[in-house]
PDB file of C-alpha atoms and ligand atoms in Angstrom:
ATOM      1  CA  MET A   1       2.790  40.710  -3.575  1.00  0.00           C
ATOM      2  CA  THR A   2      -0.689  38.820  -1.994  1.00  0.00           C
ATOM      3  CA  SER A   3      -0.391  38.565   1.777  1.00  0.00           C
ATOM      4  CA  ALA A   4       0.133  34.892   3.698  1.00  0.00           C
ATOM      5  CA  VAL A   5      -2.561  33.126   4.934  1.00  0.00           C
ATOM      6  CA  LEU A   6       0.145  30.552   6.412  1.00  0.00           C
ATOM      7  CA  GLU A   7       3.570  31.817   7.859  1.00  0.00           C
ATOM      8  CA  VAL A   8       5.581  29.063   9.845  1.00  0.00           C
ATOM      9  CA  LYS A   9       9.198  30.252  11.274  1.00  0.00           C
ATOM     10  CA  ASP A  10      12.087  28.302  12.845  1.00  0.00           C
ATOM     11  CA  LEU A  11       9.264  25.137  13.646  1.00  0.00           C
ATOM     12  CA  SER A  12      10.720  22.469  15.297  1.00  0.00           C
ATOM     13  CA  PHE A  13       9.099  19.544  16.587  1.00  0.00           C
ATOM     14  CA  CYS A  14       9.085  15.786  18.274  1.00  0.00           C
ATOM     15  CA  TYR A  15       7.046  13.459  19.504  1.00  0.00           C
ATOM     16  CA  GLU A  16       9.886  11.459  21.559  1.00  0.00           C
ATOM     17  CA  GLU A  17      12.817  13.774  22.830  1.00  0.00           C
ATOM     18  CA  GLY A  18      16.243  12.671  20.516  1.00  0.00           C
ATOM     19  CA  ARG A  19      14.293  11.952  17.671  1.00  0.00           C
ATOM     20  CA  PRO A  20      13.475  15.231  15.918  1.00  0.00           C
ATOM     21  CA  ILE A  21      10.401  15.198  13.247  1.00  0.00           C
ATOM     22  CA  LEU A  22      10.658  18.772  12.083  1.00  0.00           C
ATOM     23  CA  GLN A  23      13.766  20.995  12.214  1.00  0.00           C
ATOM     24  CA  ASP A  24      13.613  24.812  11.979  1.00  0.00           C
ATOM     25  CA  LEU A  25      11.490  24.527   9.111  1.00  0.00           C
ATOM     26  CA  HIS A  26      10.165  27.578   7.016  1.00  0.00           C
ATOM     27  CA  LEU A  27       7.279  28.083   5.184  1.00  0.00           C
ATOM     28  CA  THR A  28       5.168  30.969   3.862  1.00  0.00           C
ATOM     29  CA  ILE A  29       1.572  30.249   2.024  1.00  0.00           C
ATOM     30  CA  ARG A  30       0.247  33.034   0.366  1.00  0.00           C
ATOM     31  CA  GLU A  31      -3.540  34.311  -0.342  1.00  0.00           C
ATOM     32  CA  GLY A  32      -5.159  31.644  -3.391  1.00  0.00           C
ATOM     33  CA  GLU A  33      -1.642  29.473  -3.290  1.00  0.00           C
ATOM     34  CA  ARG A  34      -2.168  25.537  -3.964  1.00  0.00           C
ATOM     35  CA  VAL A  35       0.828  23.913  -2.734  1.00  0.00           C
ATOM     36  CA  GLY A  36       1.460  20.077  -2.704  1.00  0.00           C
ATOM     37  CA  LEU A  37       3.345  18.839   0.059  1.00  0.00           C
ATOM     38  CA  ILE A  38       5.436  15.519  -1.183  1.00  0.00           C
ATOM     39  CA  GLY A  39       7.693  13.803   0.784  1.00  0.00           C
ATOM     40  CA  PRO A  40       8.418   9.887   1.928  1.00  0.00           C
ATOM     41  CA  ASN A  41       6.378   8.189   4.373  1.00  0.00           C
ATOM     42  CA  GLY A  42       7.121   9.657   7.946  1.00  0.00           C
ATOM     43  CA  ALA A  43       8.843  13.037   6.511  1.00  0.00           C
ATOM     44  CA  GLY A  44       6.212  14.546   8.935  1.00  0.00           C
ATOM     45  CA  LYS A  45       3.506  15.990   6.573  1.00  0.00           C
ATOM     46  CA  THR A  46       0.804  15.003   8.420  1.00  0.00           C
ATOM     47  CA  THR A  47       2.546  16.547  11.538  1.00  0.00           C
ATOM     48  CA  LEU A  48       2.868  19.943  10.052  1.00  0.00           C
ATOM     49  CA  PHE A  49      -0.556  20.094   9.369  1.00  0.00           C
ATOM     50  CA  LEU A  50      -1.522  18.939  12.789  1.00  0.00           C
ATOM     51  CA  LEU A  51       1.032  21.819  14.358  1.00  0.00           C
ATOM     52  CA  ALA A  52      -0.572  24.462  11.840  1.00  0.00           C
ATOM     53  CA  GLY A  53      -4.246  23.334  13.010  1.00  0.00           C
ATOM     54  CA  GLY A  54      -2.870  24.226  17.138  1.00  0.00           C
ATOM     55  CA  ILE A  55      -3.894  20.167  17.263  1.00  0.00           C
ATOM     56  CA  LEU A  56      -0.104  19.646  18.639  1.00  0.00           C
ATOM     57  CA  LYS A  57       2.180  22.003  20.360  1.00  0.00           C
ATOM     58  CA  ALA A  58       5.639  23.411  18.682  1.00  0.00           C
ATOM     59  CA  VAL A  59       8.792  22.389  20.725  1.00  0.00           C
ATOM     60  CA  SER A  60       9.951  25.715  18.831  1.00  0.00           C
ATOM     61  CA  GLY A  61       8.800  28.162  16.824  1.00  0.00           C
ATOM     62  CA  GLN A  62       5.994  30.208  15.028  1.00  0.00           C
ATOM     63  CA  ILE A  63       3.278  29.466  13.619  1.00  0.00           C
ATOM     64  CA  ARG A  64       1.012  31.984  12.085  1.00  0.00           C
ATOM     65  CA  LEU A  65      -2.560  31.733  10.374  1.00  0.00           C
ATOM     66  CA  CYS A  66      -3.939  34.882   9.061  1.00  0.00           C
ATOM     67  CA  ASN A  67      -1.443  37.159  10.667  1.00  0.00           C
ATOM     68  CA  GLN A  68      -2.468  35.933  14.089  1.00  0.00           C
ATOM     69  CA  PRO A  69      -0.567  33.096  16.175  1.00  0.00           C
ATOM     70  CA  VAL A  70      -2.055  29.528  16.300  1.00  0.00           C
ATOM     71  CA  VAL A  71      -2.560  28.819  19.660  1.00  0.00           C
ATOM     72  CA  PRO A  72      -3.257  25.034  20.229  1.00  0.00           C
ATOM     73  CA  GLY A  73      -6.411  24.373  21.476  1.00  0.00           C
ATOM     74  CA  ILE A  74      -8.042  27.892  20.014  1.00  0.00           C
ATOM     75  CA  PHE A  75     -10.922  26.787  17.171  1.00  0.00           C
ATOM     76  CA  ARG A  76      -9.808  29.028  14.187  1.00  0.00           C
ATOM     77  CA  PRO A  77     -12.463  28.392  11.337  1.00  0.00           C
ATOM     78  CA  GLU A  78     -10.124  30.203   9.021  1.00  0.00           C
ATOM     79  CA  LEU A  79      -8.278  27.038   8.139  1.00  0.00           C
ATOM     80  CA  GLY A  80      -9.934  24.024   7.400  1.00  0.00           C
ATOM     81  CA  MET A  81      -8.269  20.179   7.495  1.00  0.00           C
ATOM     82  CA  VAL A  82      -9.331  16.864   5.866  1.00  0.00           C
ATOM     83  CA  PHE A  83      -7.864  14.139   8.023  1.00  0.00           C
ATOM     84  CA  GLN A  84      -5.764  11.532   6.227  1.00  0.00           C
ATOM     85  CA  ASN A  85      -8.178   9.115   7.977  1.00  0.00           C
ATOM     86  CA  VAL A  86     -11.638  10.961   7.887  1.00  0.00           C
ATOM     87  CA  ASN A  87     -13.077   8.800  10.787  1.00  0.00           C
ATOM     88  CA  ASP A  88     -11.053  11.058  13.366  1.00  0.00           C
ATOM     89  CA  GLN A  89     -13.222  13.824  12.085  1.00  0.00           C
ATOM     90  CA  LEU A  90     -17.260  12.595  11.482  1.00  0.00           C
ATOM     91  CA  PHE A  91     -18.848  12.345  14.951  1.00  0.00           C
ATOM     92  CA  CYS A  92     -22.011  13.768  14.847  1.00  0.00           C
ATOM     93  CA  PRO A  93     -24.665  11.435  14.786  1.00  0.00           C
ATOM     94  CA  SER A  94     -25.983  12.474  10.925  1.00  0.00           C
ATOM     95  CA  VAL A  95     -23.815  13.987   8.012  1.00  0.00           C
ATOM     96  CA  ARG A  96     -26.201  17.329   8.436  1.00  0.00           C
ATOM     97  CA  GLU A  97     -25.261  17.928  11.821  1.00  0.00           C
ATOM     98  CA  ASP A  98     -21.421  17.433  10.835  1.00  0.00           C
ATOM     99  CA  LEU A  99     -21.506  19.822   8.306  1.00  0.00           C
ATOM    100  CA  ALA A 100     -23.765  22.239  11.109  1.00  0.00           C
ATOM    101  CA  PHE A 101     -21.301  21.714  13.569  1.00  0.00           C
ATOM    102  CA  GLY A 102     -18.331  23.916  12.330  1.00  0.00           C
ATOM    103  CA  PRO A 103     -20.537  27.037  11.380  1.00  0.00           C
ATOM    104  CA  THR A 104     -22.652  26.523  14.492  1.00  0.00           C
ATOM    105  CA  ASN A 105     -19.245  27.031  16.762  1.00  0.00           C
ATOM    106  CA  MET A 106     -18.364  30.042  14.512  1.00  0.00           C
ATOM    107  CA  GLY A 107     -21.267  32.116  15.839  1.00  0.00           C
ATOM    108  CA  LEU A 108     -23.346  32.113  12.951  1.00  0.00           C
ATOM    109  CA  SER A 109     -27.267  32.266  12.821  1.00  0.00           C
ATOM    110  CA  PRO A 110     -29.273  29.136  12.246  1.00  0.00           C
ATOM    111  CA  GLN A 111     -30.685  30.287   9.063  1.00  0.00           C
ATOM    112  CA  GLU A 112     -26.868  30.565   7.969  1.00  0.00           C
ATOM    113  CA  VAL A 113     -26.020  27.514   9.241  1.00  0.00           C
ATOM    114  CA  GLU A 114     -28.741  26.015   6.977  1.00  0.00           C
ATOM    115  CA  ARG A 115     -27.929  27.875   4.153  1.00  0.00           C
ATOM    116  CA  ARG A 116     -24.005  26.874   4.076  1.00  0.00           C
ATOM    117  CA  VAL A 117     -24.950  23.051   5.197  1.00  0.00           C
ATOM    118  CA  ARG A 118     -27.048  23.189   1.677  1.00  0.00           C
ATOM    119  CA  SER A 119     -24.485  25.050  -0.343  1.00  0.00           C
ATOM    120  CA  ALA A 120     -21.807  22.941   0.803  1.00  0.00           C
ATOM    121  CA  SER A 121     -23.361  19.841   0.702  1.00  0.00           C
ATOM    122  CA  ILE A 122     -24.605  20.496  -3.015  1.00  0.00           C
ATOM    123  CA  GLU A 123     -20.934  21.278  -4.203  1.00  0.00           C
ATOM    124  CA  THR A 124     -19.502  18.338  -3.164  1.00  0.00           C
ATOM    125  CA  GLY A 125     -22.082  16.412  -4.208  1.00  0.00           C
ATOM    126  CA  VAL A 126     -23.576  14.998  -0.766  1.00  0.00           C
ATOM    127  CA  GLU A 127     -26.838  16.555  -0.529  1.00  0.00           C
ATOM    128  CA  LYS A 128     -28.710  13.067  -0.476  1.00  0.00           C
ATOM    129  CA  LEU A 129     -26.252  12.011   2.572  1.00  0.00           C
ATOM    130  CA  LEU A 130     -27.590  14.618   4.469  1.00  0.00           C
ATOM    131  CA  GLU A 131     -29.452  12.449   6.824  1.00  0.00           C
ATOM    132  CA  ARG A 132     -27.481   9.170   6.997  1.00  0.00           C
ATOM    133  CA  PRO A 133     -25.149   8.462   9.996  1.00  0.00           C
ATOM    134  CA  PRO A 134     -21.184   9.108   8.650  1.00  0.00           C
ATOM    135  CA  HIS A 135     -19.991   6.051   9.853  1.00  0.00           C
ATOM    136  CA  GLN A 136     -22.566   4.284   8.056  1.00  0.00           C
ATOM    137  CA  LEU A 137     -20.924   5.988   4.803  1.00  0.00           C
ATOM    138  CA  SER A 138     -18.160   4.774   2.044  1.00  0.00           C
ATOM    139  CA  GLY A 139     -14.473   6.066   2.261  1.00  0.00           C
ATOM    140  CA  GLY A 140     -15.187   8.221  -0.827  1.00  0.00           C
ATOM    141  CA  GLU A 141     -18.795   9.274   0.591  1.00  0.00           C
ATOM    142  CA  LYS A 142     -16.753   9.972   3.965  1.00  0.00           C
ATOM    143  CA  ARG A 143     -14.093  12.039   2.045  1.00  0.00           C
ATOM    144  CA  MET A 144     -16.720  14.305   0.529  1.00  0.00           C
ATOM    145  CA  VAL A 145     -18.748  14.582   3.480  1.00  0.00           C
ATOM    146  CA  ALA A 146     -15.345  16.154   5.270  1.00  0.00           C
ATOM    147  CA  MET A 147     -14.773  18.562   2.538  1.00  0.00           C
ATOM    148  CA  ALA A 148     -18.280  19.949   2.683  1.00  0.00           C
ATOM    149  CA  GLY A 149     -17.812  20.740   6.504  1.00  0.00           C
ATOM    150  CA  ILE A 150     -15.081  22.556   5.877  1.00  0.00           C
ATOM    151  CA  LEU A 151     -16.229  24.184   2.920  1.00  0.00           C
ATOM    152  CA  ALA A 152     -19.110  24.777   5.124  1.00  0.00           C
ATOM    153  CA  MET A 153     -17.078  26.983   7.473  1.00  0.00           C
ATOM    154  CA  GLY A 154     -15.745  29.227   4.519  1.00  0.00           C
ATOM    155  CA  SER A 155     -12.578  28.809   5.564  1.00  0.00           C
ATOM    156  CA  ARG A 156      -9.395  30.761   3.706  1.00  0.00           C
ATOM    157  CA  LEU A 157      -6.447  27.795   4.060  1.00  0.00           C
ATOM    158  CA  LEU A 158      -7.231  24.285   3.454  1.00  0.00           C
ATOM    159  CA  LEU A 159      -5.103  21.805   4.463  1.00  0.00           C
ATOM    160  CA  LEU A 160      -5.787  18.390   2.486  1.00  0.00           C
ATOM    161  CA  ASP A 161      -4.176  15.126   4.049  1.00  0.00           C
ATOM    162  CA  GLU A 162      -4.271  12.326   1.360  1.00  0.00           C
ATOM    163  CA  PRO A 163      -7.637  13.754  -0.047  1.00  0.00           C
ATOM    164  CA  SER A 164      -7.733  11.209  -3.193  1.00  0.00           C
ATOM    165  CA  ALA A 165      -6.979   8.167  -0.784  1.00  0.00           C
ATOM    166  CA  ASN A 166      -9.092   5.611  -1.795  1.00  0.00           C
ATOM    167  CA  LEU A 167     -11.095   7.411  -4.301  1.00  0.00           C
ATOM    168  CA  ASP A 168     -12.761   5.979  -7.273  1.00  0.00           C
ATOM    169  CA  MET A 169     -12.181   7.786 -10.555  1.00  0.00           C
ATOM    170  CA  ARG A 170     -15.485   9.516 -10.240  1.00  0.00           C
ATOM    171  CA  TYR A 171     -14.872  10.876  -6.829  1.00  0.00           C
ATOM    172  CA  ARG A 172     -11.420  11.597  -7.281  1.00  0.00           C
ATOM    173  CA  ARG A 173     -12.210  13.670 -10.432  1.00  0.00           C
ATOM    174  CA  ARG A 174     -14.944  15.071  -8.539  1.00  0.00           C
ATOM    175  CA  LEU A 175     -12.858  16.158  -5.754  1.00  0.00           C
ATOM    176  CA  ILE A 176     -10.259  17.418  -8.223  1.00  0.00           C
ATOM    177  CA  ASN A 177     -13.173  19.730 -10.421  1.00  0.00           C
ATOM    178  CA  LEU A 178     -13.894  21.192  -6.812  1.00  0.00           C
ATOM    179  CA  LEU A 179     -11.050  21.935  -5.906  1.00  0.00           C
ATOM    180  CA  GLN A 180      -9.979  23.466  -9.298  1.00  0.00           C
ATOM    181  CA  LYS A 181     -13.036  25.738  -8.968  1.00  0.00           C
ATOM    182  CA  ARG A 182     -11.818  27.182  -5.385  1.00  0.00           C
ATOM    183  CA  GLN A 183      -9.877  29.700  -6.383  1.00  0.00           C
ATOM    184  CA  ASP A 184     -10.988  31.667  -3.429  1.00  0.00           C
ATOM    185  CA  CYS A 185      -9.082  29.440  -1.297  1.00  0.00           C
ATOM    186  CA  SER A 186      -5.367  28.702  -0.471  1.00  0.00           C
ATOM    187  CA  MET A 187      -4.508  25.115  -0.181  1.00  0.00           C
ATOM    188  CA  LEU A 188      -1.738  22.782   1.137  1.00  0.00           C
ATOM    189  CA  ILE A 189      -2.533  19.496   0.169  1.00  0.00           C
ATOM    190  CA  ALA A 190      -0.193  16.315   1.169  1.00  0.00           C
ATOM    191  CA  SER A 191      -0.294  13.285  -0.991  1.00  0.00           C
ATOM    192  CA  HIS A 192       1.124  10.289  -2.454  1.00  0.00           C
ATOM    193  CA  ASP A 193      -0.963  11.090  -5.983  1.00  0.00           C
ATOM    194  CA  LEU A 194       1.634  12.719  -7.781  1.00  0.00           C
ATOM    195  CA  GLU A 195      -1.062  13.509 -10.662  1.00  0.00           C
ATOM    196  CA  VAL A 196      -3.463  15.164  -8.608  1.00  0.00           C
ATOM    197  CA  LEU A 197      -0.956  17.523  -7.348  1.00  0.00           C
ATOM    198  CA  LEU A 198       0.396  17.812 -10.941  1.00  0.00           C
ATOM    199  CA  GLU A 199      -3.189  19.035 -12.191  1.00  0.00           C
ATOM    200  CA  LEU A 200      -4.170  21.226  -8.822  1.00  0.00           C
ATOM    201  CA  CYS A 201      -0.939  22.981  -7.569  1.00  0.00           C
ATOM    202  CA  ASP A 202       0.932  25.801  -8.905  1.00  0.00           C
ATOM    203  CA  ARG A 203       3.545  24.735  -6.225  1.00  0.00           C
ATOM    204  CA  VAL A 204       5.334  22.098  -4.174  1.00  0.00           C
ATOM    205  CA  ILE A 205       7.418  21.370  -1.252  1.00  0.00           C
ATOM    206  CA  LEU A 206       9.252  18.235  -0.871  1.00  0.00           C
ATOM    207  CA  LEU A 207       9.897  17.313   2.614  1.00  0.00           C
ATOM    208  CA  ALA A 208      12.539  14.656   4.145  1.00  0.00           C
ATOM    209  CA  GLU A 209      14.811  14.586   7.020  1.00  0.00           C
ATOM    210  CA  GLY A 210      12.606  17.198   8.828  1.00  0.00           C
ATOM    211  CA  THR A 211      13.276  19.919   6.764  1.00  0.00           C
ATOM    212  CA  ILE A 212      12.246  21.685   3.273  1.00  0.00           C
ATOM    213  CA  GLN A 213      14.393  19.481   0.473  1.00  0.00           C
ATOM    214  CA  ALA A 214      12.859  21.833  -2.583  1.00  0.00           C
ATOM    215  CA  ASP A 215      10.285  24.052  -3.002  1.00  0.00           C
ATOM    216  CA  GLY A 216       9.324  25.030  -6.852  1.00  0.00           C
ATOM    217  CA  LEU A 217       7.167  24.154  -9.728  1.00  0.00           C
ATOM    218  CA  PRO A 218       5.786  20.800  -9.254  1.00  0.00           C
ATOM    219  CA  LYS A 219       6.960  20.029 -12.992  1.00  0.00           C
ATOM    220  CA  LYS A 220      10.100  20.807 -12.666  1.00  0.00           C
ATOM    221  CA  ILE A 221      10.676  19.101  -8.798  1.00  0.00           C
ATOM    222  CA  MET A 222       8.670  15.958 -10.208  1.00  0.00           C
ATOM    223  CA  ALA A 223      10.582  15.206 -13.071  1.00  0.00           C
ATOM    224  CA  HIS A 224      13.924  15.629 -11.334  1.00  0.00           C
ATOM    225  CA  THR A 225      14.610  11.995 -11.475  1.00  0.00           C
ATOM    226  CA  ASP A 226      17.980  11.918  -8.683  1.00  0.00           C
ATOM    227  CA  LEU A 227      16.111  14.490  -6.539  1.00  0.00           C
ATOM    228  CA  MET A 228      12.887  12.169  -6.326  1.00  0.00           C
ATOM    229  CA  HIS A 229      14.549   8.661  -5.915  1.00  0.00           C
ATOM    230  CA  GLN A 230      16.783  10.269  -2.910  1.00  0.00           C
ATOM    231  CA  TYR A 231      13.613  10.532  -0.988  1.00  0.00           C
ATOM    232  CA  GLY A 232      11.857   7.536  -1.746  1.00  0.00           C
ATOM    233  CA  LEU A 233       9.756   9.452  -4.526  1.00  0.00           C
ATOM    234  CA  GLU A 234       9.037   8.281  -8.319  1.00  0.00           C
ATOM    235  CA  VAL A 235       8.576  10.819 -11.050  1.00  0.00           C
ATOM    236  CA  PRO A 236       4.970  10.557 -11.968  1.00  0.00           C
ATOM    237  CA  HIS A 237       4.029   8.518 -14.618  1.00  0.00           C
ATOM    238  CA  SER A 238       2.642  11.870 -17.225  1.00  0.00           C
ATOM    239  CA  LEU A 239       6.331  13.302 -16.456  1.00  0.00           C
ATOM    240  CA  ARG A 240       8.040  10.427 -17.642  1.00  0.00           C
ATOM    241  CA  ARG A 241       6.117  10.339 -20.818  1.00  0.00           C
ATOM    242  CA  SER A 242       6.963  14.032 -21.404  1.00  0.00           C
ATOM    243  CA  LEU A 243      10.635  13.312 -20.703  1.00  0.00           C
ATOM    244  CA  ARG A 244      11.055  10.267 -23.052  1.00  0.00           C
ATOM    245  CA  LYS A 245       9.000  12.821 -25.768  1.00  0.00           C
ATOM    246  CA  PHE A 246      11.882  15.482 -24.826  1.00  0.00           C
ATOM    247  CA  TYR A 247      14.663  12.776 -25.361  1.00  0.00           C
ATOM    248  CA  ILE A 248      13.403  11.011 -28.446  1.00  0.00           C
ATOM    249  CA  ARG A 249      13.212  14.873 -30.150  1.00  0.00           C
ATOM    250  CA  ARG A 250      16.840  15.775 -28.951  1.00  0.00           C
ATOM    251  CA  GLY A 251      17.479  12.363 -30.439  1.00  0.00           C
TER     252      GLY A 251
HETATM  253  N1  ATP B 301       1.592   9.993  18.388  1.00  0.00           N
HETATM  254  C1  ATP B 301       2.996  10.186  17.627  1.00  0.00           C
HETATM  255  N2  ATP B 301       3.823   9.590  18.712  1.00  0.00           N
HETATM  256  C2  ATP B 301       4.951   9.275  18.187  1.00  0.00           C
HETATM  257  N3  ATP B 301       5.653   8.927  17.207  1.00  0.00           N
HETATM  258  C3  ATP B 301       4.616   9.817  16.120  1.00  0.00           C
HETATM  259  C4  ATP B 301       3.188  10.487  16.105  1.00  0.00           C
HETATM  260  N4  ATP B 301       2.593  10.342  15.559  1.00  0.00           N
HETATM  261  C5  ATP B 301       3.838  10.177  14.244  1.00  0.00           C
HETATM  262  N5  ATP B 301       4.850  10.029  14.835  1.00  0.00           N
HETATM  263  C6  ATP B 301       5.958   9.312  13.862  1.00  0.00           C
HETATM  264  O1  ATP B 301       6.529  10.687  13.204  1.00  0.00           O
HETATM  265  C7  ATP B 301       6.546  10.573  12.058  1.00  0.00           C
HETATM  266  C8  ATP B 301       6.125  11.311  11.165  1.00  0.00           C
HETATM  267  O2  ATP B 301       4.766  11.078  10.627  1.00  0.00           O
HETATM  268  P1  ATP B 301       3.827  11.527   9.923  1.00  0.00           P
HETATM  269  O3  ATP B 301       2.648  10.702  10.210  1.00  0.00           O
HETATM  270  O4  ATP B 301       3.691  13.674  10.252  1.00  0.00           O
HETATM  271  O5  ATP B 301       4.225  11.299   8.842  1.00  0.00           O
HETATM  272  P2  ATP B 301       3.813  11.568   7.030  1.00  0.00           P
HETATM  273  O6  ATP B 301       4.732  12.490   6.095  1.00  0.00           O
HETATM  274  O7  ATP B 301       2.706  12.230   7.289  1.00  0.00           O
HETATM  275  O8  ATP B 301       3.778  10.044   6.543  1.00  0.00           O
HETATM  276  P3  ATP B 301       2.914   9.193   5.376  1.00  0.00           P
HETATM  277  O9  ATP B 301       2.967   9.703   4.100  1.00  0.00           O
HETATM  278  O10 ATP B 301       3.191   8.078   5.621  1.00  0.00           O
HETATM  279  O11 ATP B 301       1.349   9.859   5.964  1.00  0.00           O
HETATM  280  C9  ATP B 301       6.670   9.182  12.195  1.00  0.00           C
HETATM  281  O12 ATP B 301       7.900   8.691  12.300  1.00  0.00           O
HETATM  282  C10 ATP B 301       5.493   8.629  12.639  1.00  0.00           C
HETATM  283  O13 ATP B 301       6.011   7.404  13.118  1.00  0.00           O
END
């Protein structure tokens, strides 16, 4: 079995006392796994990301990243996160400086930082935007710049929060192709775009009521109509069609 990149044990968290968001959560992501995280609005998907990224502090439990405990406030380049609201993570005067921020903080030489900025910007197709101020970019452009930023760090685990939100067909396809090619990274992708998860993920986790309600093959979990409806989710269109074919064939 491949080694774990993220291990979450007995994790509990609340923003306000008496209103738990996550309760005794257990989760392991292994090297090379691409895991979709689904659940209704407010289930705690973003909260889980912020805890794994050391931005929030757990009430109890442990989180380990690449075999080392996550300590809130300590920079861990092994983990790259694209926030749901990308405006929260692009803050430099130019795209080039934004992409260089992570690798520079890793203590890399200016030549290596430049090499990574160039390579990540080409991979994501944002090389023409390098001199632009990030706040002037479109939503889709900003998201690809944020992706380029974590690729430039060479993170082993990517936490992507609604990566396809507000992307047009071209950007959405570019994102899917890009993530499909990154076999070297593990990914946890929170999304309401279930078709994207069907294309990208080999495993899906359903988070609701503070804990994991299902964990398994994407097609199996997402085609489970009762389970999906119970947590306010719909069976994705492509699976509805294949279910229909299945029932028609069986007569
Ligand atoms: N800073 C905060 N203070 C208090 N409550 C918060 C805070 N941030 C989030 N919450 C609450 O925590 C719960 C979980 O929110 P979270 O953003 O993690 O859910 P989510 O699963 O990512 O939802 P969505 O699918 O809508 O993005 C929600 O009820 C939300 O209102």
